[in-house]
Short mmCIF file of C-alpha atoms in Angstrom, two decimals:
data_model
loop_
_atom_site.label_atom_id
_atom_site.label_comp_id
_atom_site.label_asym_id
_atom_site.label_seq_id
_atom_site.Cartn_x
_atom_site.Cartn_y
_atom_site.Cartn_z
CA MET C 1 44.41 63.94 112.94
CA CYS C 2 45.96 66.10 110.32
CA ASP C 3 44.68 69.57 109.89
CA GLN C 4 44.19 70.37 106.32
CA THR C 5 45.28 73.85 105.50
CA PHE C 6 44.15 75.34 102.26
CA LEU C 7 46.18 78.11 100.80
CA ALA C 8 43.93 80.49 98.95
CA ILE C 9 45.57 81.43 95.70
CA THR C 10 44.53 84.47 93.77
CA PHE C 11 44.68 84.17 90.06
CA GLY C 12 44.89 87.17 87.85
CA PRO C 13 47.09 89.62 85.99
CA CYS C 14 50.52 90.17 87.51
CA ASP C 15 51.31 93.80 88.35
CA ASN C 16 54.65 93.50 86.60
CA CYS C 17 54.37 91.29 83.53
CA SER C 18 50.57 91.51 83.08
CA GLN C 19 50.21 87.81 82.38
CA ASN C 20 47.42 85.81 83.94
CA LYS C 21 49.14 83.62 86.47
CA PRO C 22 48.78 82.48 90.09
CA LEU C 23 49.83 85.48 92.15
CA MET C 24 51.91 85.70 95.31
CA ASN C 25 50.47 88.25 97.73
CA ILE C 26 53.43 89.98 99.22
CA TYR C 27 53.95 93.28 101.05
CA LEU C 28 56.72 95.67 100.11
CA LYS C 29 57.20 98.51 102.62
CA ASN C 30 53.65 97.93 103.87
CA GLU C 31 52.14 98.18 100.39
CA PRO C 32 50.43 95.05 99.06
CA ILE C 33 51.53 94.04 95.62
CA ASN C 34 50.53 91.11 93.47
CA TYR C 35 53.36 89.64 91.46
CA CYS C 36 53.56 86.24 89.84
CA SER C 37 56.23 83.95 91.26
CA LEU C 38 58.60 84.54 88.34
CA CYS C 39 58.54 88.30 88.84
CA VAL C 40 59.11 87.89 92.57
CA GLU C 41 62.26 85.87 91.86
CA LEU C 42 63.51 88.44 89.37
CA MET C 43 62.87 91.24 91.84
CA ALA C 44 64.77 89.49 94.62
CA CYS C 45 67.78 89.13 92.36
CA GLN C 46 67.73 92.74 91.21
CA GLY C 47 69.62 93.91 94.29
CA LEU C 48 72.57 91.74 93.40
CA ALA C 49 75.36 92.58 91.05
CA LYS C 50 76.26 89.95 88.50
CA GLY C 51 77.37 86.74 90.15
CA GLU C 52 76.77 87.85 93.73
CA THR C 53 75.20 85.46 96.14
CA ILE C 54 75.16 85.23 99.91
CA HIS C 55 78.08 82.83 99.64
CA THR C 56 80.31 85.19 97.69
CA LEU C 57 79.43 88.07 100.01
CA LYS C 58 80.34 85.99 103.03
CA THR C 59 83.71 85.00 101.59
CA GLU C 60 84.39 88.62 100.70
CA SER C 61 83.45 89.60 104.23
CA GLU C 62 85.89 87.02 105.64
CA THR C 63 88.76 88.23 103.46
CA LEU C 64 88.09 91.84 104.42
CA LYS C 65 88.02 90.94 108.11
CA ALA C 66 91.34 89.12 107.77
CA LYS C 67 92.84 92.13 106.02
CA LEU C 68 91.50 94.41 108.74
CA GLU C 69 93.11 92.24 111.42
CA GLU C 70 96.37 92.33 109.53
CA GLU C 71 96.32 96.13 109.32
CA ARG C 72 95.54 96.41 113.02
CA ALA C 73 98.19 93.88 114.01
CA LYS C 74 100.90 95.86 112.22
CA LEU C 75 100.62 98.61 114.81
CA HIS C 76 100.19 96.34 117.81
CA ASP C 77 103.64 96.65 119.33
CA VAL C 78 102.86 96.64 123.03
CA GLU C 79 100.15 95.97 125.63
CA LEU C 80 98.69 98.66 127.87
CA HIS C 81 99.75 96.98 131.11
CA GLN C 82 103.34 96.84 129.84
CA VAL C 83 103.32 100.59 129.27
CA ALA C 84 101.85 100.96 132.76
CA GLU C 85 104.52 98.89 134.51
CA LYS C 86 106.48 101.90 135.64
CA ILE C 87 103.40 103.52 137.19
CA GLU C 88 102.83 103.15 140.90
CA ALA C 89 100.27 100.53 141.86
CA LEU C 90 97.14 101.68 143.62
CA GLY C 91 97.06 99.30 146.54
CA GLN C 92 93.88 97.81 147.96
CA PHE C 93 90.81 99.95 148.15
CA VAL C 94 87.98 99.87 150.61
CA MET C 95 84.64 101.04 149.31
CA LYS C 96 81.80 101.78 151.67
CA THR C 97 78.13 102.27 150.94
CA ARG C 98 76.96 105.57 152.34
CA ARG C 99 73.37 105.79 151.14
CA THR C 100 70.81 103.13 150.33
CA LEU C 101 67.84 104.38 148.34
CA LYS C 102 64.83 102.18 148.99
CA GLY C 103 61.48 102.72 147.40
CA HIS C 104 61.24 100.80 144.20
CA GLY C 105 58.93 97.83 144.42
CA ASN C 106 60.77 95.83 141.84
CA LYS C 107 64.08 95.43 140.00
CA VAL C 108 65.93 98.67 139.31
CA LEU C 109 66.93 98.54 135.66
CA CYS C 110 68.61 101.84 134.99
CA MET C 111 69.76 105.03 136.70
CA ASP C 112 71.38 108.34 135.86
CA TRP C 113 72.91 111.24 137.78
CA CYS C 114 71.86 114.82 137.37
CA ARG C 115 74.59 117.37 136.59
CA ASP C 116 74.00 118.97 139.99
CA LYS C 117 75.78 115.90 141.45
CA ARG C 118 73.08 115.13 143.96
CA ARG C 119 69.97 114.05 142.14
CA ILE C 120 69.46 110.62 140.67
CA VAL C 121 66.73 109.27 138.42
CA SER C 122 66.05 105.55 138.42
CA SER C 123 63.59 103.28 136.65
CA SER C 124 62.36 99.82 137.43
CA GLN C 125 60.55 96.77 136.15
CA ASP C 126 57.19 97.76 137.60
CA GLY C 127 57.08 100.91 135.49
CA LYS C 128 58.06 103.40 138.19
CA VAL C 129 60.51 106.20 137.53
CA ILE C 130 61.73 107.96 140.70
CA VAL C 131 63.87 111.07 141.13
CA TRP C 132 65.92 111.00 144.38
CA ASP C 133 68.01 113.48 146.29
CA ALA C 134 71.05 111.32 147.04
CA TYR C 135 72.30 113.50 149.92
CA THR C 136 69.10 113.17 151.94
CA THR C 137 67.67 109.97 150.33
CA ASN C 138 64.35 111.76 149.82
CA LYS C 139 62.21 110.99 146.81
CA GLU C 140 61.49 114.17 144.94
CA HIS C 141 59.32 112.94 142.09
CA ALA C 142 57.70 109.67 141.10
CA VAL C 143 56.03 108.77 137.82
CA THR C 144 54.34 105.55 136.80
CA MET C 145 54.88 104.67 133.18
CA PRO C 146 52.13 102.84 131.31
CA CYS C 147 54.51 99.99 130.49
CA THR C 148 56.63 97.62 132.55
CA TRP C 149 60.39 97.08 132.19
CA VAL C 150 61.51 100.66 131.91
CA MET C 151 65.00 99.80 130.74
CA ALA C 152 66.27 103.25 129.97
CA CYS C 153 66.24 106.53 131.82
CA ALA C 154 68.27 109.69 131.51
CA TYR C 155 68.47 113.08 133.18
CA ALA C 156 68.42 116.18 130.99
CA PRO C 157 71.55 118.38 131.17
CA SER C 158 69.52 121.26 132.59
CA GLY C 159 68.09 119.05 135.33
CA CYS C 160 64.58 120.06 134.35
CA ALA C 161 63.42 116.89 132.65
CA VAL C 162 63.91 113.14 132.55
CA ALA C 163 63.53 110.74 129.65
CA CYS C 164 62.56 107.10 129.98
CA GLY C 165 61.29 104.17 127.98
CA GLY C 166 61.28 100.41 127.67
CA LEU C 167 58.79 97.84 126.45
CA ASP C 168 56.50 100.54 125.12
CA ASN C 169 59.02 101.00 122.23
CA LYS C 170 58.98 104.72 122.92
CA CYS C 171 61.09 107.28 124.69
CA SER C 172 59.03 109.78 126.69
CA VAL C 173 60.24 113.03 128.22
CA TYR C 174 58.74 114.29 131.49
CA PRO C 175 59.45 117.90 132.48
CA LEU C 176 60.08 118.07 136.25
CA SER C 177 58.27 120.77 138.10
CA LEU C 178 58.95 122.18 141.54
CA ASP C 179 55.30 121.87 142.45
CA LYS C 180 55.04 118.53 144.23
CA ASN C 181 51.34 118.26 143.65
CA GLU C 182 51.54 118.51 139.93
CA ASN C 183 50.76 115.37 138.00
CA LEU C 184 53.90 114.66 136.02
CA ALA C 185 52.25 112.08 133.82
CA ALA C 186 49.97 114.71 132.35
CA LYS C 187 52.89 116.62 130.88
CA LYS C 188 54.50 113.61 129.24
CA LYS C 189 55.88 114.03 125.75
CA SER C 190 56.46 111.02 123.49
CA VAL C 191 59.58 111.62 121.50
CA ALA C 192 60.99 108.45 119.99
CA MET C 193 59.18 105.62 118.24
CA HIS C 194 60.95 102.36 117.58
CA THR C 195 59.67 99.02 116.35
CA ASN C 196 61.07 97.15 119.32
CA TYR C 197 61.95 97.81 122.96
CA LEU C 198 63.97 100.87 123.95
CA SER C 199 67.24 99.72 125.53
CA SER C 200 69.01 103.01 126.21
CA CYS C 201 68.54 106.74 125.86
CA SER C 202 70.68 109.80 126.39
CA PHE C 203 70.28 113.55 125.95
CA THR C 204 72.92 115.18 123.79
CA ASN C 205 74.54 118.35 125.11
CA SER C 206 71.22 120.14 125.33
CA ASP C 207 67.67 119.31 126.38
CA MET C 208 66.64 119.54 122.73
CA GLN C 209 67.89 116.26 121.30
CA ILE C 210 67.77 112.67 122.44
CA LEU C 211 69.73 109.68 121.21
CA THR C 212 68.05 106.29 121.58
CA SER C 213 68.99 102.67 120.98
CA SER C 214 66.54 99.86 120.49
CA GLY C 215 65.96 96.13 120.18
CA ASP C 216 65.15 96.76 116.53
CA GLY C 217 68.89 97.05 115.85
CA THR C 218 68.99 100.78 115.22
CA CYS C 219 70.00 103.92 117.07
CA ALA C 220 68.25 107.18 116.35
CA LEU C 221 68.59 110.89 117.05
CA TRP C 222 65.35 112.77 117.78
CA ASP C 223 64.30 116.37 118.23
CA VAL C 224 62.50 116.60 121.58
CA GLU C 225 60.20 119.49 120.74
CA SER C 226 58.75 118.11 117.51
CA GLY C 227 59.38 114.40 118.03
CA GLN C 228 60.97 114.32 114.60
CA LEU C 229 63.59 111.76 113.60
CA LEU C 230 66.77 113.66 112.77
CA GLN C 231 69.13 110.80 111.96
CA SER C 232 69.06 107.03 112.14
CA PHE C 233 72.02 104.70 112.49
CA HIS C 234 72.00 101.25 110.90
CA GLY C 235 74.78 98.75 111.16
CA HIS C 236 74.04 96.36 113.98
CA SER C 237 72.67 92.98 112.99
CA ALA C 238 70.94 92.36 116.31
CA ASP C 239 69.49 94.26 119.30
CA VAL C 240 71.46 97.34 120.37
CA LEU C 241 71.74 97.26 124.16
CA SER C 242 73.64 100.38 125.07
CA LEU C 243 74.97 103.67 123.80
CA ASN C 244 77.20 106.45 125.10
CA LEU C 245 77.99 109.91 123.77
CA ALA C 246 81.54 111.13 123.42
CA PRO C 247 82.61 113.72 126.03
CA SER C 248 81.79 117.10 124.54
CA GLU C 249 85.35 118.20 123.75
CA THR C 250 85.88 115.46 121.21
CA GLY C 251 83.03 116.13 118.87
CA ASN C 252 79.90 114.52 117.59
CA THR C 253 80.34 110.81 117.90
CA PHE C 254 78.83 108.09 120.01
CA VAL C 255 79.47 104.41 120.59
CA SER C 256 76.88 101.62 120.72
CA GLY C 257 77.10 97.96 121.70
CA GLY C 258 74.72 95.12 120.98
CA CYS C 259 73.81 91.48 120.90
CA ASP C 260 75.81 90.99 117.69
CA LYS C 261 78.96 91.26 119.90
CA LYS C 262 79.96 94.42 118.06
CA ALA C 263 80.73 97.87 119.37
CA ASN C 264 80.23 100.54 116.71
CA VAL C 265 81.39 104.14 116.70
CA TRP C 266 79.11 106.52 114.78
CA ASP C 267 79.30 110.04 113.40
CA MET C 268 76.12 111.78 114.59
CA ARG C 269 75.86 114.20 111.70
CA SER C 270 76.28 111.83 108.77
CA GLY C 271 74.83 108.68 110.35
CA GLN C 272 77.93 106.86 109.19
CA ASN C 273 79.43 103.94 111.11
CA VAL C 274 83.02 105.10 111.52
CA GLN C 275 84.66 102.19 113.33
CA SER C 276 83.59 98.76 114.46
CA PHE C 277 85.06 96.36 117.02
CA GLU C 278 84.22 92.69 117.34
CA THR C 279 86.35 90.88 119.92
CA HIS C 280 83.79 90.06 122.60
CA GLU C 281 82.49 86.52 122.74
CA SER C 282 78.98 87.40 123.75
CA ASP C 283 76.43 90.23 123.94
CA ILE C 284 77.84 93.63 124.84
CA ASN C 285 75.66 94.96 127.66
CA CYS C 286 77.23 98.33 128.23
CA VAL C 287 79.57 100.78 126.50
CA LYS C 288 81.21 103.82 128.09
CA TYR C 289 83.57 106.43 126.72
CA TYR C 290 86.86 107.04 128.45
CA PRO C 291 86.97 110.60 129.94
CA SER C 292 89.36 111.88 127.25
CA GLY C 293 87.18 110.52 124.46
CA ASP C 294 90.01 108.57 122.80
CA ALA C 295 88.91 105.18 124.03
CA PHE C 296 85.89 103.34 125.36
CA ALA C 297 85.19 100.39 127.64
CA THR C 298 82.62 97.65 127.23
CA GLY C 299 81.01 95.15 129.60
CA SER C 300 79.74 91.88 128.22
CA ASP C 301 77.99 88.61 128.99
CA ASP C 302 81.30 86.83 128.38
CA ALA C 303 82.31 88.02 131.90
CA THR C 304 84.99 90.41 130.62
CA CYS C 305 85.30 94.15 130.25
CA ARG C 306 87.52 95.46 127.49
CA LEU C 307 89.13 98.75 126.61
CA TYR C 308 89.28 99.79 122.96
CA ASP C 309 91.44 102.65 121.72
CA LEU C 310 89.92 104.64 118.86
CA ARG C 311 93.14 105.88 117.32
CA ALA C 312 94.86 102.50 117.44
CA ASP C 313 91.58 101.00 116.23
CA ARG C 314 91.89 97.91 118.43
CA GLU C 315 91.30 96.38 121.83
CA VAL C 316 94.14 97.42 124.17
CA ALA C 317 93.17 95.86 127.49
CA ILE C 318 90.95 93.13 128.85
CA TYR C 319 89.69 93.05 132.44
CA SER C 320 88.84 89.54 133.50
CA LYS C 321 89.58 86.88 136.07
CA GLU C 322 89.01 83.16 135.96
CA SER C 323 86.90 83.42 139.08
CA ILE C 324 84.52 85.86 137.40
CA ILE C 325 82.08 83.89 135.33
CA PHE C 326 79.01 86.09 135.36
CA GLY C 327 78.36 88.74 132.77
CA ALA C 328 79.12 92.40 133.35
CA SER C 329 75.97 94.45 132.99
CA SER C 330 77.27 97.97 133.42
CA VAL C 331 80.58 99.87 133.44
CA ASP C 332 81.73 103.40 134.25
CA PHE C 333 85.04 105.24 134.67
CA SER C 334 86.13 107.35 137.60
CA LEU C 335 86.82 111.04 136.93
CA SER C 336 90.44 110.66 135.81
CA GLY C 337 89.88 107.33 134.11
CA ARG C 338 92.18 105.42 136.44
CA LEU C 339 89.42 103.22 137.79
CA LEU C 340 86.79 101.19 135.97
CA PHE C 341 83.70 100.26 137.97
CA ALA C 342 81.83 97.24 136.63
CA GLY C 343 78.60 95.73 137.94
CA TYR C 344 78.13 92.01 137.44
CA ASN C 345 75.30 89.50 137.45
CA ASP C 346 76.87 87.73 140.45
CA TYR C 347 75.65 90.63 142.63
CA THR C 348 79.11 92.25 142.98
CA ILE C 349 80.83 95.36 141.68
CA ASN C 350 84.47 94.99 140.71
CA VAL C 351 86.77 97.97 140.57
CA TRP C 352 89.60 97.61 138.04
CA ASP C 353 92.84 99.53 137.63
CA VAL C 354 92.48 100.62 134.01
CA LEU C 355 96.22 100.85 133.34
CA LYS C 356 97.48 97.71 135.04
CA GLY C 357 94.49 95.51 134.32
CA THR C 358 94.23 94.32 137.92
CA ARG C 359 91.27 94.36 140.27
CA VAL C 360 91.65 96.77 143.19
CA ALA C 361 88.35 96.26 145.03
CA ILE C 362 85.16 94.23 145.16
CA LEU C 363 82.01 95.71 146.54
CA PHE C 364 79.43 93.39 148.03
CA GLY C 365 76.07 94.33 149.45
CA HIS C 366 73.53 93.94 146.71
CA GLU C 367 71.25 90.95 147.02
CA ASN C 368 70.63 90.49 143.35
CA ARG C 369 72.14 91.38 139.98
CA VAL C 370 73.71 94.78 139.61
CA SER C 371 72.00 96.35 136.61
CA SER C 372 73.52 99.82 136.47
CA VAL C 373 76.67 101.55 137.79
CA ARG C 374 77.36 105.28 137.39
CA VAL C 375 79.97 107.58 138.84
CA SER C 376 78.70 110.97 139.95
CA PRO C 377 79.56 113.98 137.73
CA ASP C 378 82.14 115.33 140.20
CA GLY C 379 83.59 111.88 140.84
CA THR C 380 83.00 111.81 144.60
CA ALA C 381 80.82 108.71 144.64
CA PHE C 382 79.27 106.06 142.48
CA CYS C 383 75.74 104.76 142.51
CA SER C 384 74.70 101.21 141.72
CA GLY C 385 71.18 100.03 140.93
CA SER C 386 70.24 96.41 141.33
CA TRP C 387 67.53 93.83 140.79
CA ASP C 388 67.17 93.76 144.58
CA SER C 389 65.17 97.03 144.05
CA THR C 390 67.65 99.28 145.89
CA LEU C 391 70.21 101.83 144.81
CA ARG C 392 73.41 102.28 146.77
CA VAL C 393 75.72 105.26 146.75
CA SER C 394 79.26 104.31 147.71
CA VAL C 395 82.50 106.18 148.28
CA ARG C 396 86.11 105.32 148.81
CA PHE C 397 86.66 104.80 152.47
CA ARG C 398 89.52 106.72 153.97
CA PHE C 399 90.39 107.40 157.56
CA SER C 400 91.12 110.97 158.55
CA GLY C 401 94.76 110.97 159.61
CA GLU C 402 94.98 107.60 157.95
CA SER C 403 98.02 105.45 157.66
CA ASP C 404 98.67 102.64 155.24
CA LEU C 405 99.06 100.14 158.05
CA ARG C 406 95.55 100.79 159.28
CA ASN C 407 94.19 100.41 155.76
CA ILE C 408 95.93 97.05 155.43
CA LEU C 409 94.69 95.87 158.83
CA TYR C 410 91.10 96.75 158.05
CA SER C 411 91.32 95.12 154.63
CA MET C 412 92.62 91.95 156.30
CA VAL C 413 89.78 92.02 158.80
CA LEU C 414 87.33 92.24 155.90
CA LEU C 415 89.01 89.35 154.13
CA PHE C 416 89.26 86.96 157.05
CA THR C 417 86.00 87.57 158.76
CA GLY C 418 84.07 87.78 155.53
CA ILE C 419 81.99 90.61 156.97
CA ARG C 420 80.77 92.42 153.96
CA ASP C 421 79.35 95.79 154.65
CA TYR C 422 79.48 96.54 158.31
CA ARG C 423 79.14 99.77 160.19
CA TRP C 424 81.63 101.14 162.57
CA MET M 1 60.35 106.26 112.62
CA PRO M 2 63.66 104.49 112.00
CA VAL M 3 63.69 103.02 108.56
CA ILE M 4 64.62 99.44 109.28
CA ASN M 5 63.84 96.76 111.77
CA VAL M 6 66.73 94.36 111.97
CA GLU M 7 64.42 91.35 112.19
CA ASP M 8 62.98 92.25 108.78
CA LEU M 9 66.34 92.36 107.07
CA THR M 10 67.23 89.31 105.02
CA ASP M 11 70.56 87.56 105.47
CA LEU M 12 71.51 88.97 102.09
CA ASP M 13 70.94 92.56 103.22
CA LYS M 14 72.92 91.99 106.39
CA ALA M 15 75.82 90.48 104.45
CA LYS M 16 75.85 93.43 102.05
CA MET M 17 75.81 95.94 104.90
CA GLU M 18 78.71 94.12 106.50
CA VAL M 19 80.83 94.06 103.34
CA THR M 20 80.32 97.78 102.60
CA GLN M 21 81.19 98.65 106.19
CA LEU M 22 84.35 96.52 106.20
CA LYS M 23 85.53 98.12 102.97
CA ILE M 24 85.35 101.52 104.66
CA GLU M 25 87.12 100.32 107.79
CA VAL M 26 90.10 98.73 106.06
CA THR M 27 91.15 102.13 104.77
CA LEU M 28 91.19 103.90 108.18
CA GLU M 29 94.29 105.62 109.48
CA ARG M 30 95.65 104.06 112.64
CA ALA M 31 98.19 105.05 115.28
CA LYS M 32 100.65 102.78 117.03
CA VAL M 33 99.35 101.11 120.17
CA SER M 34 102.39 102.18 122.22
CA LYS M 35 101.74 105.82 121.42
CA CYS M 36 98.06 105.56 122.27
CA CYS M 37 98.78 103.79 125.55
CA GLU M 38 101.30 106.47 126.50
CA GLU M 39 98.68 109.11 125.90
CA ILE M 40 96.11 107.27 128.00
CA SER M 41 98.66 106.94 130.83
CA GLU M 42 99.53 110.61 130.69
CA TYR M 43 95.90 111.62 130.74
CA ILE M 44 95.29 109.50 133.81
CA GLN M 45 98.40 110.71 135.62
CA SER M 46 97.44 114.32 135.11
CA GLY M 47 93.91 113.77 136.39
CA ALA M 48 94.56 111.27 139.16
CA ASP M 49 95.27 113.85 141.84
CA GLU M 50 91.87 115.44 141.54
CA ASP M 51 90.03 112.15 141.35
CA PRO M 52 88.14 111.73 144.66
CA LEU M 53 87.65 108.01 144.13
CA VAL M 54 91.35 107.40 143.55
CA LYS M 55 92.89 109.65 146.17
CA GLY M 56 90.04 109.71 148.63
CA ILE M 57 88.63 112.80 150.31
CA PRO M 58 88.46 113.58 154.01
CA GLU M 59 85.11 112.87 155.67
CA GLU M 60 84.38 116.53 156.36
CA LYS M 61 84.45 117.41 152.69
CA ASN M 62 82.55 114.33 151.57
CA PRO M 63 78.95 115.28 150.76
CA PHE M 64 77.92 111.69 151.36
CA LYS M 65 79.32 111.48 154.84
CA GLU M 66 77.45 109.61 157.52
CA LYS M 67 74.54 111.54 158.85
CA GLY M 68 75.64 111.77 162.45
CA GLY M 69 73.49 113.05 165.22
CA CYS M 70 74.53 115.47 167.89
CA VAL M 71 72.02 116.29 170.54
CA ILE M 72 72.52 119.29 172.71
CA CYS M 73 70.73 118.83 175.95
#
């Protein structure tokens, strides 16, 4: 049986040419207008200069990209690992998990450290946002968001508030109070409003402004107190999955990565896209600035992590192995920038030597995807959140009065027996 | 509220955005890769000694050390 659909056509004077014709009911910026089909065509072509079509724009885009590659290649005289050849290798590392934070009922999607180096905020799929004391593993605060999939959470620089958001398309700020009995949800403040899910949020250097990225392809800077949009950043052609602010010494820029395989660097004041990098072969899940602010690393679904230098304007290192086939969901640098910690969808965390491009450690222990990896502000430990609903705080294992021989022996024991995370 | 939703943009708009952006990028000033890599190396070398995850810290000073138990009877 065919359904017969009747299209109701309105007939009347066109808003533009005033002739009586069949009208097309269209909406421009949420305003209904009635134009005849001829005027709609003319209007669509107005935006184009003479002779421009999608085809010409695409060819122009290709030529520009080729020229860009040419300019970048001129300065590409050496690889990072070649420069690093004369530097001493790190040797094998042993990482041990020292704290396991259990309490989420569902996948942990995001986490952040507080500047006091001991508190952690984490958010999960079931809508819970929990603030932990990582030294004691106690839960200090817990809030239930009205939406599920809280994909973004961030601690305020002062330590007095947390921001979170996800499928509700908003970013909400909760001030943390010392009074345990106080209902945190009552004090919630909605700050950001996007037209699609919130993928990432971050406070700027103060509690007063928040930077957000969203599935609607934009990033935006908001004033927390008034909820006003201060600046918006357009340039991605698909969902933006992650953003990271430059370390404060280097000024007002941030980097974002998205499903269009691009990583863009933005100027916060002007809203201008300053630089753009497109060498990944799949979605970029995470971007992180290098501690000096001159470079940034990305983790992607193409199972590689890459390092891009901002002054050379190109990719300078790629961290991958043939045996790693699962996407990297999250990356972070150690304090000096020598190590890159990357969490993967194959439940492991790989630790890479940034300079040499080699892997120095693998951390097992999680029973599901690792969704978030962050090094603590003083660099003593790193925390990983996973879909197995736990968070683990791990440190570099060193013996007191240690010798290299013992380190090697223990590493061999780990390798041959396959025991993953045992206690001694 | 941010002004655009990327799903609402036409292919034409996206192509235009891309071309304008590329025109800006082609004119950027760049430094040689060797120089940039040297600077990254130097930065790391200078910071590596204070990096607890690279050098390791003794258990006593580690705030995340094992919570041991000593019972005095």
